[in-house]
PDB file of C-alpha atoms in Angstrom:
ATOM      1  CA  MET A   1       4.636 182.006  44.527  1.00 93.00           C
ATOM      2  CA  LEU A   2       7.455 179.614  43.677  1.00 96.00           C
ATOM      3  CA  LEU A   3      10.977 180.947  44.157  1.00 97.00           C
ATOM      4  CA  HIS A   4      14.475 179.527  43.666  1.00 98.00           C
ATOM      5  CA  ILE A   5      16.950 180.867  46.253  1.00 98.00           C
ATOM      6  CA  PRO A   6      20.514 179.945  45.288  1.00 98.00           C
ATOM      7  CA  GLY A   7      23.548 179.397  47.474  1.00 97.00           C
ATOM      8  CA  ILE A   8      22.206 178.776  50.960  1.00 98.00           C
ATOM      9  CA  PHE A   9      25.299 176.580  51.213  1.00 98.00           C
ATOM     10  CA  THR A  10      28.326 176.724  48.932  1.00 97.00           C
ATOM     11  CA  THR A  11      29.149 173.722  46.739  1.00 96.00           C
ATOM     12  CA  ASP A  12      31.916 172.650  49.134  1.00 97.00           C
ATOM     13  CA  GLU A  13      29.671 173.013  52.178  1.00 98.00           C
ATOM     14  CA  ALA A  14      26.893 171.033  50.493  1.00 98.00           C
ATOM     15  CA  THR A  15      29.412 168.301  49.609  1.00 97.00           C
ATOM     16  CA  ARG A  16      30.545 167.977  53.231  1.00 97.00           C
ATOM     17  CA  ILE A  17      26.935 167.855  54.443  1.00 97.00           C
ATOM     18  CA  ARG A  18      26.060 165.241  51.812  1.00 97.00           C
ATOM     19  CA  GLU A  19      29.047 163.074  52.826  1.00 97.00           C
ATOM     20  CA  ALA A  20      27.926 163.225  56.463  1.00 97.00           C
ATOM     21  CA  LEU A  21      24.345 162.361  55.507  1.00 96.00           C
ATOM     22  CA  GLU A  22      25.510 159.377  53.455  1.00 94.00           C
ATOM     23  CA  GLN A  23      26.939 157.863  56.660  1.00 93.00           C
ATOM     24  CA  ALA A  24      23.806 158.516  58.721  1.00 93.00           C
ATOM     25  CA  GLU A  25      21.229 156.073  60.060  1.00 92.00           C
ATOM     26  CA  TRP A  26      18.035 156.370  58.007  1.00 94.00           C
ATOM     27  CA  VAL A  27      14.504 155.318  58.949  1.00 91.00           C
ATOM     28  CA  ASP A  28      11.281 154.832  57.005  1.00 87.00           C
ATOM     29  CA  GLY A  29      10.017 158.195  55.776  1.00 74.00           C
ATOM     30  CA  LYS A  30       6.415 157.307  56.623  1.00 75.00           C
ATOM     31  CA  VAL A  31       7.086 158.225  60.275  1.00 71.00           C
ATOM     32  CA  THR A  32       6.312 161.909  59.563  1.00 69.00           C
ATOM     33  CA  ALA A  33       3.593 161.423  56.931  1.00 62.00           C
ATOM     34  CA  GLY A  34      -0.102 161.981  57.511  1.00 59.00           C
ATOM     35  CA  TYR A  35      -2.595 159.183  56.909  1.00 57.00           C
ATOM     36  CA  GLN A  36      -3.209 159.975  53.252  1.00 60.00           C
ATOM     37  CA  SER A  37       0.375 160.985  52.430  1.00 63.00           C
ATOM     38  CA  ALA A  38       1.774 157.748  53.893  1.00 62.00           C
ATOM     39  CA  LYS A  39       0.069 155.806  51.097  1.00 69.00           C
ATOM     40  CA  ALA A  40       2.132 157.683  48.495  1.00 71.00           C
ATOM     41  CA  LYS A  41       5.434 158.002  50.366  1.00 78.00           C
ATOM     42  CA  ASN A  42       8.413 155.722  49.704  1.00 86.00           C
ATOM     43  CA  ASN A  43      11.645 157.229  50.997  1.00 90.00           C
ATOM     44  CA  GLN A  44      13.941 157.392  54.022  1.00 93.00           C
ATOM     45  CA  GLN A  45      14.438 160.089  56.640  1.00 94.00           C
ATOM     46  CA  LEU A  46      16.740 160.951  59.500  1.00 94.00           C
ATOM     47  CA  ALA A  47      15.040 160.532  62.850  1.00 89.00           C
ATOM     48  CA  GLU A  48      13.813 163.894  64.158  1.00 85.00           C
ATOM     49  CA  GLY A  49      16.103 163.709  67.190  1.00 85.00           C
ATOM     50  CA  ASP A  50      19.202 162.689  65.240  1.00 92.00           C
ATOM     51  CA  PRO A  51      22.221 164.783  66.378  1.00 94.00           C
ATOM     52  CA  LEU A  52      23.387 165.249  62.765  1.00 95.00           C
ATOM     53  CA  ALA A  53      19.952 166.565  61.788  1.00 95.00           C
ATOM     54  CA  ARG A  54      20.054 169.069  64.654  1.00 94.00           C
ATOM     55  CA  GLU A  55      23.564 170.212  63.723  1.00 96.00           C
ATOM     56  CA  ILE A  56      22.748 170.807  60.059  1.00 97.00           C
ATOM     57  CA  SER A  57      19.385 172.371  60.938  1.00 96.00           C
ATOM     58  CA  THR A  58      21.032 174.932  63.211  1.00 96.00           C
ATOM     59  CA  ALA A  59      23.401 176.009  60.429  1.00 96.00           C
ATOM     60  CA  MET A  60      20.555 176.083  57.886  1.00 97.00           C
ATOM     61  CA  LEU A  61      18.295 178.259  59.991  1.00 96.00           C
ATOM     62  CA  GLN A  62      21.101 180.727  60.696  1.00 97.00           C
ATOM     63  CA  ARG A  63      21.677 181.061  56.955  1.00 96.00           C
ATOM     64  CA  LEU A  64      17.971 181.418  56.176  1.00 97.00           C
ATOM     65  CA  TRP A  65      17.179 184.078  58.785  1.00 96.00           C
ATOM     66  CA  ASN A  66      20.108 186.106  57.408  1.00 96.00           C
ATOM     67  CA  ASN A  67      19.215 185.612  53.738  1.00 97.00           C
ATOM     68  CA  PRO A  68      17.483 188.783  52.451  1.00 97.00           C
ATOM     69  CA  LEU A  69      15.738 187.013  49.557  1.00 98.00           C
ATOM     70  CA  PHE A  70      14.310 184.301  51.828  1.00 98.00           C
ATOM     71  CA  VAL A  71      13.087 186.835  54.386  1.00 98.00           C
ATOM     72  CA  SER A  72      11.586 189.094  51.704  1.00 98.00           C
ATOM     73  CA  ALA A  73       9.747 186.242  49.977  1.00 98.00           C
ATOM     74  CA  VAL A  74       8.587 184.233  52.988  1.00 98.00           C
ATOM     75  CA  LEU A  75       8.283 186.856  55.775  1.00 98.00           C
ATOM     76  CA  PRO A  76       8.870 184.080  58.311  1.00 98.00           C
ATOM     77  CA  ASN A  77       7.239 183.946  61.699  1.00 97.00           C
ATOM     78  CA  LYS A  78       8.006 180.374  62.775  1.00 96.00           C
ATOM     79  CA  VAL A  79       9.952 177.580  61.073  1.00 96.00           C
ATOM     80  CA  TYR A  80       9.292 173.878  61.597  1.00 97.00           C
ATOM     81  CA  PRO A  81      12.602 172.165  62.473  1.00 95.00           C
ATOM     82  CA  PRO A  82      14.085 170.956  59.152  1.00 96.00           C
ATOM     83  CA  LEU A  83      13.812 167.270  58.280  1.00 96.00           C
ATOM     84  CA  PHE A  84      16.100 165.302  55.958  1.00 97.00           C
ATOM     85  CA  ASN A  85      15.167 162.701  53.359  1.00 96.00           C
ATOM     86  CA  ARG A  86      16.804 160.266  50.977  1.00 96.00           C
ATOM     87  CA  TYR A  87      15.334 158.874  47.761  1.00 97.00           C
ATOM     88  CA  SER A  88      16.999 155.981  45.917  1.00 96.00           C
ATOM     89  CA  GLY A  89      16.203 152.634  44.250  1.00 95.00           C
ATOM     90  CA  GLY A  90      12.907 153.853  42.792  1.00 96.00           C
ATOM     91  CA  GLY A  91      11.892 155.777  45.926  1.00 95.00           C
ATOM     92  CA  ALA A  92       9.254 158.429  45.308  1.00 96.00           C
ATOM     93  CA  PHE A  93       6.518 160.468  46.968  1.00 95.00           C
ATOM     94  CA  GLY A  94       3.334 160.630  44.911  1.00 95.00           C
ATOM     95  CA  TYR A  95       1.102 163.661  44.569  1.00 94.00           C
ATOM     96  CA  HIS A  96      -0.016 165.089  47.904  1.00 94.00           C
ATOM     97  CA  ILE A  97      -0.696 168.334  49.780  1.00 93.00           C
ATOM     98  CA  ASP A  98       1.196 168.988  53.011  1.00 93.00           C
ATOM     99  CA  ASN A  99      -0.621 168.928  56.343  1.00 93.00           C
ATOM    100  CA  ALA A 100      -1.983 172.363  57.259  1.00 96.00           C
ATOM    101  CA  VAL A 101      -0.620 172.349  60.822  1.00 97.00           C
ATOM    102  CA  ARG A 102       2.309 170.413  62.246  1.00 95.00           C
ATOM    103  CA  ALA A 103       3.134 169.922  65.913  1.00 94.00           C
ATOM    104  CA  ILE A 104       6.805 170.255  66.837  1.00 92.00           C
ATOM    105  CA  LYS A 105       7.931 167.000  68.416  1.00 87.00           C
ATOM    106  CA  GLY A 106       8.533 167.310  72.156  1.00 87.00           C
ATOM    107  CA  SER A 107       6.987 170.781  72.286  1.00 90.00           C
ATOM    108  CA  PRO A 108       3.470 172.208  72.711  1.00 93.00           C
ATOM    109  CA  GLU A 109       4.188 174.573  69.818  1.00 93.00           C
ATOM    110  CA  GLN A 110       2.528 174.122  66.435  1.00 97.00           C
ATOM    111  CA  VAL A 111       3.396 175.570  63.034  1.00 97.00           C
ATOM    112  CA  ARG A 112       0.847 176.493  60.373  1.00 98.00           C
ATOM    113  CA  THR A 113       2.409 175.365  57.111  1.00 98.00           C
ATOM    114  CA  ASP A 114       2.027 178.378  54.840  1.00 98.00           C
ATOM    115  CA  VAL A 115       5.213 177.777  52.837  1.00 98.00           C
ATOM    116  CA  SER A 116       7.001 174.543  51.931  1.00 98.00           C
ATOM    117  CA  ALA A 117      10.750 174.484  51.347  1.00 98.00           C
ATOM    118  CA  THR A 118      13.280 171.987  49.961  1.00 98.00           C
ATOM    119  CA  LEU A 119      17.042 172.459  50.153  1.00 98.00           C
ATOM    120  CA  PHE A 120      19.005 170.157  47.846  1.00 98.00           C
ATOM    121  CA  PHE A 121      22.271 168.461  48.868  1.00 98.00           C
ATOM    122  CA  SER A 122      22.802 166.164  45.849  1.00 98.00           C
ATOM    123  CA  GLU A 123      24.033 167.583  42.558  1.00 98.00           C
ATOM    124  CA  PRO A 124      21.368 167.051  39.864  1.00 98.00           C
ATOM    125  CA  GLU A 125      23.686 165.074  37.566  1.00 98.00           C
ATOM    126  CA  SER A 126      24.414 162.544  40.340  1.00 98.00           C
ATOM    127  CA  TYR A 127      20.936 160.981  40.178  1.00 98.00           C
ATOM    128  CA  ASP A 128      18.201 160.283  37.632  1.00 98.00           C
ATOM    129  CA  GLY A 129      14.601 161.208  38.344  1.00 98.00           C
ATOM    130  CA  GLY A 130      13.758 162.795  41.671  1.00 98.00           C
ATOM    131  CA  ASP A 131      12.237 165.961  40.204  1.00 98.00           C
ATOM    132  CA  LEU A 132      10.054 167.937  42.601  1.00 98.00           C
ATOM    133  CA  VAL A 133       6.913 168.554  40.542  1.00 98.00           C
ATOM    134  CA  ILE A 134       4.630 171.333  41.772  1.00 98.00           C
ATOM    135  CA  GLN A 135       1.198 172.147  40.369  1.00 96.00           C
ATOM    136  CA  ASP A 136      -0.383 175.562  40.766  1.00 87.00           C
ATOM    137  CA  THR A 137      -2.767 177.851  38.899  1.00 82.00           C
ATOM    138  CA  TYR A 138      -0.045 178.543  36.307  1.00 82.00           C
ATOM    139  CA  GLY A 139       0.533 174.871  35.488  1.00 89.00           C
ATOM    140  CA  GLU A 140       3.225 172.344  36.348  1.00 95.00           C
ATOM    141  CA  HIS A 141       6.718 173.295  37.548  1.00 97.00           C
ATOM    142  CA  ARG A 142       9.634 170.845  37.656  1.00 97.00           C
ATOM    143  CA  VAL A 143      12.383 171.589  40.181  1.00 98.00           C
ATOM    144  CA  LYS A 144      15.805 169.921  40.385  1.00 98.00           C
ATOM    145  CA  LEU A 145      18.351 172.341  41.799  1.00 98.00           C
ATOM    146  CA  ALA A 146      22.085 172.472  42.399  1.00 98.00           C
ATOM    147  CA  ALA A 147      23.381 171.299  45.773  1.00 98.00           C
ATOM    148  CA  GLY A 148      23.046 174.109  48.319  1.00 98.00           C
ATOM    149  CA  ASP A 149      20.067 175.747  46.589  1.00 98.00           C
ATOM    150  CA  LEU A 150      16.583 176.166  48.062  1.00 98.00           C
ATOM    151  CA  VAL A 151      13.092 176.284  46.573  1.00 98.00           C
ATOM    152  CA  VAL A 152      10.080 177.725  48.414  1.00 98.00           C
ATOM    153  CA  TYR A 153       6.453 177.408  47.314  1.00 97.00           C
ATOM    154  CA  PRO A 154       2.948 177.507  48.821  1.00 97.00           C
ATOM    155  CA  ALA A 155       2.302 174.510  51.059  1.00 97.00           C
ATOM    156  CA  SER A 156      -1.219 174.369  49.650  1.00 96.00           C
ATOM    157  CA  SER A 157       0.214 173.226  46.293  1.00 96.00           C
ATOM    158  CA  LEU A 158      -0.279 169.713  44.974  1.00 96.00           C
ATOM    159  CA  HIS A 159       3.223 168.274  44.518  1.00 97.00           C
ATOM    160  CA  GLN A 160       5.258 165.093  44.204  1.00 97.00           C
ATOM    161  CA  VAL A 161       8.825 163.760  44.061  1.00 97.00           C
ATOM    162  CA  GLU A 162       9.293 161.521  41.041  1.00 97.00           C
ATOM    163  CA  PRO A 163      11.035 158.119  41.373  1.00 97.00           C
ATOM    164  CA  VAL A 164      14.819 158.179  41.681  1.00 98.00           C
ATOM    165  CA  THR A 165      16.067 155.472  39.294  1.00 97.00           C
ATOM    166  CA  ARG A 166      19.846 156.017  39.644  1.00 98.00           C
ATOM    167  CA  GLY A 167      21.933 157.349  42.516  1.00 98.00           C
ATOM    168  CA  ALA A 168      20.468 159.047  45.563  1.00 97.00           C
ATOM    169  CA  ARG A 169      18.685 162.341  46.150  1.00 98.00           C
ATOM    170  CA  LEU A 170      19.498 163.872  49.543  1.00 98.00           C
ATOM    171  CA  ALA A 171      17.642 166.961  50.686  1.00 98.00           C
ATOM    172  CA  SER A 172      16.144 168.822  53.607  1.00 98.00           C
ATOM    173  CA  PHE A 173      12.485 169.775  53.723  1.00 97.00           C
ATOM    174  CA  PHE A 174      10.583 171.947  56.145  1.00 97.00           C
ATOM    175  CA  TRP A 175       7.705 174.382  56.506  1.00 98.00           C
ATOM    176  CA  ILE A 176       7.367 178.012  57.454  1.00 98.00           C
ATOM    177  CA  GLN A 177       4.522 179.827  59.157  1.00 98.00           C
ATOM    178  CA  SER A 178       4.633 183.253  57.546  1.00 98.00           C
ATOM    179  CA  MET A 179       3.558 186.526  59.095  1.00 98.00           C
ATOM    180  CA  ILE A 180       1.360 186.735  55.968  1.00 98.00           C
ATOM    181  CA  ARG A 181      -1.018 183.785  55.671  1.00 97.00           C
ATOM    182  CA  GLU A 182      -2.199 184.394  52.076  1.00 97.00           C
ATOM    183  CA  ASP A 183       0.190 183.557  49.237  1.00 96.00           C
ATOM    184  CA  SER A 184      -1.185 186.315  46.986  1.00 96.00           C
ATOM    185  CA  GLN A 185      -0.468 188.927  49.672  1.00 98.00           C
ATOM    186  CA  ARG A 186       3.048 187.557  50.258  1.00 98.00           C
ATOM    187  CA  ALA A 187       3.679 187.705  46.495  1.00 97.00           C
ATOM    188  CA  LEU A 188       2.522 191.329  46.311  1.00 98.00           C
ATOM    189  CA  LEU A 189       4.717 192.357  49.234  1.00 98.00           C
ATOM    190  CA  PHE A 190       7.686 190.509  47.753  1.00 98.00           C
ATOM    191  CA  GLU A 191       7.316 192.291  44.403  1.00 98.00           C
ATOM    192  CA  MET A 192       6.988 195.645  46.173  1.00 97.00           C
ATOM    193  CA  ASP A 193      10.054 194.993  48.319  1.00 98.00           C
ATOM    194  CA  GLN A 194      12.175 193.895  45.364  1.00 97.00           C
ATOM    195  CA  SER A 195      11.067 196.939  43.359  1.00 96.00           C
ATOM    196  CA  ILE A 196      11.883 199.285  46.245  1.00 96.00           C
ATOM    197  CA  GLN A 197      15.352 197.740  46.565  1.00 95.00           C
ATOM    198  CA  SER A 198      15.948 198.096  42.814  1.00 95.00           C
ATOM    199  CA  LEU A 199      14.873 201.731  42.823  1.00 93.00           C
ATOM    200  CA  ALA A 200      17.035 202.424  45.867  1.00 93.00           C
ATOM    201  CA  ARG A 201      20.061 201.161  43.943  1.00 93.00           C
ATOM    202  CA  ASP A 202      19.258 203.072  40.744  1.00 93.00           C
ATOM    203  CA  VAL A 203      17.707 206.352  41.973  1.00 92.00           C
ATOM    204  CA  ALA A 204      18.508 206.428  45.666  1.00 88.00           C
ATOM    205  CA  ASP A 205      17.347 210.009  46.221  1.00 88.00           C
ATOM    206  CA  HIS A 206      13.987 209.775  44.490  1.00 88.00           C
ATOM    207  CA  PRO A 207      11.285 211.125  46.849  1.00 89.00           C
ATOM    208  CA  ALA A 208       8.784 208.462  45.757  1.00 90.00           C
ATOM    209  CA  LEU A 209      10.893 205.849  47.547  1.00 94.00           C
ATOM    210  CA  VAL A 210       9.753 207.152  50.911  1.00 94.00           C
ATOM    211  CA  ARG A 211       6.080 206.844  49.930  1.00 95.00           C
ATOM    212  CA  LEU A 212       6.548 203.398  48.373  1.00 95.00           C
ATOM    213  CA  THR A 213       8.379 202.146  51.444  1.00 96.00           C
ATOM    214  CA  GLY A 214       5.631 203.554  53.630  1.00 97.00           C
ATOM    215  CA  ASN A 215       2.969 201.800  51.556  1.00 97.00           C
ATOM    216  CA  TYR A 216       4.861 198.513  51.881  1.00 98.00           C
ATOM    217  CA  HIS A 217       4.994 198.775  55.651  1.00 98.00           C
ATOM    218  CA  ASN A 218       1.383 199.870  55.914  1.00 98.00           C
ATOM    219  CA  LEU A 219       0.279 196.803  53.940  1.00 98.00           C
ATOM    220  CA  LEU A 220       2.518 194.603  56.078  1.00 98.00           C
ATOM    221  CA  ARG A 221       1.018 196.185  59.200  1.00 98.00           C
ATOM    222  CA  ARG A 222      -2.506 195.544  57.898  1.00 98.00           C
ATOM    223  CA  TRP A 223      -1.946 191.885  56.949  1.00 98.00           C
ATOM    224  CA  ALA A 224       0.693 190.593  59.379  1.00 98.00           C
ATOM    225  CA  GLU A 225      -0.122 188.047  62.089  1.00 94.00           C
ATOM    226  CA  VAL A 226       2.575 187.965  64.745  1.00 88.00           C
TER     227      VAL A 226
END
C-alpha cells in the first residue's frame, strides 16, 4: 500500500528546516547503503550523529506518532532513526530494494524494514527531476510531494530516485517495523479502520459499529507482533 500523508510539517516549518539543512555538513550517501545499493547511489547525507539530524528527527517522530493517518496505515512498532539526504547536480539513486533489517547505530537494537517512508522538504517546483519512482503489482507510481508531506510504501518495493538536474532535493527517509508484517494485512486493517471512522461520523449510533470495531481488533490481535 502506497499512501500520501500531507502536512507532517507546515509550509513555514518545512522552509525553516530546509534552510537549516542547506547550511549543514553533508557526507557521501553511500555510507548507509548496502553492497548492491551502493553501486546505484549518488547523493549526500547528513551523518547519523549530526546534532541537526537528531533535532529534526525528534520533532518528526513526535508528529508521526500523533498523526492518526500514519498510525492507522503503518501500525508502527519501531521506527529507524530518520536519515536526511540531498540530491543535486545529477545525483540519483537507481532501482533498488531496501535492506530487510537495519541495525541502529550505537545500539544492539535492529529494525525490520516493513515500511519505507520519505518526507519532502523541498518544494517540487524548486528542482527538476528527483521523482521517487515506486514499482508494485499495480504498476509504476511517481511521487514528488509538497514540502512537509510524507509518502509511505512497502519496503519490499523496487524503487528509485531519478536524477536531479536543477536545484536540490532535500528529504528525510526512514523505515518502520510495523506490528503487522504483511502489507496485504496492513492494507486490510487500514481500510477497515478508515471505514469505521467514516461510519462513526455519519451514523454514530449504528449498532454494527460495535461489531465492526470488534472485528478490527480481533484481526489486529491475531496478526500483531509486539
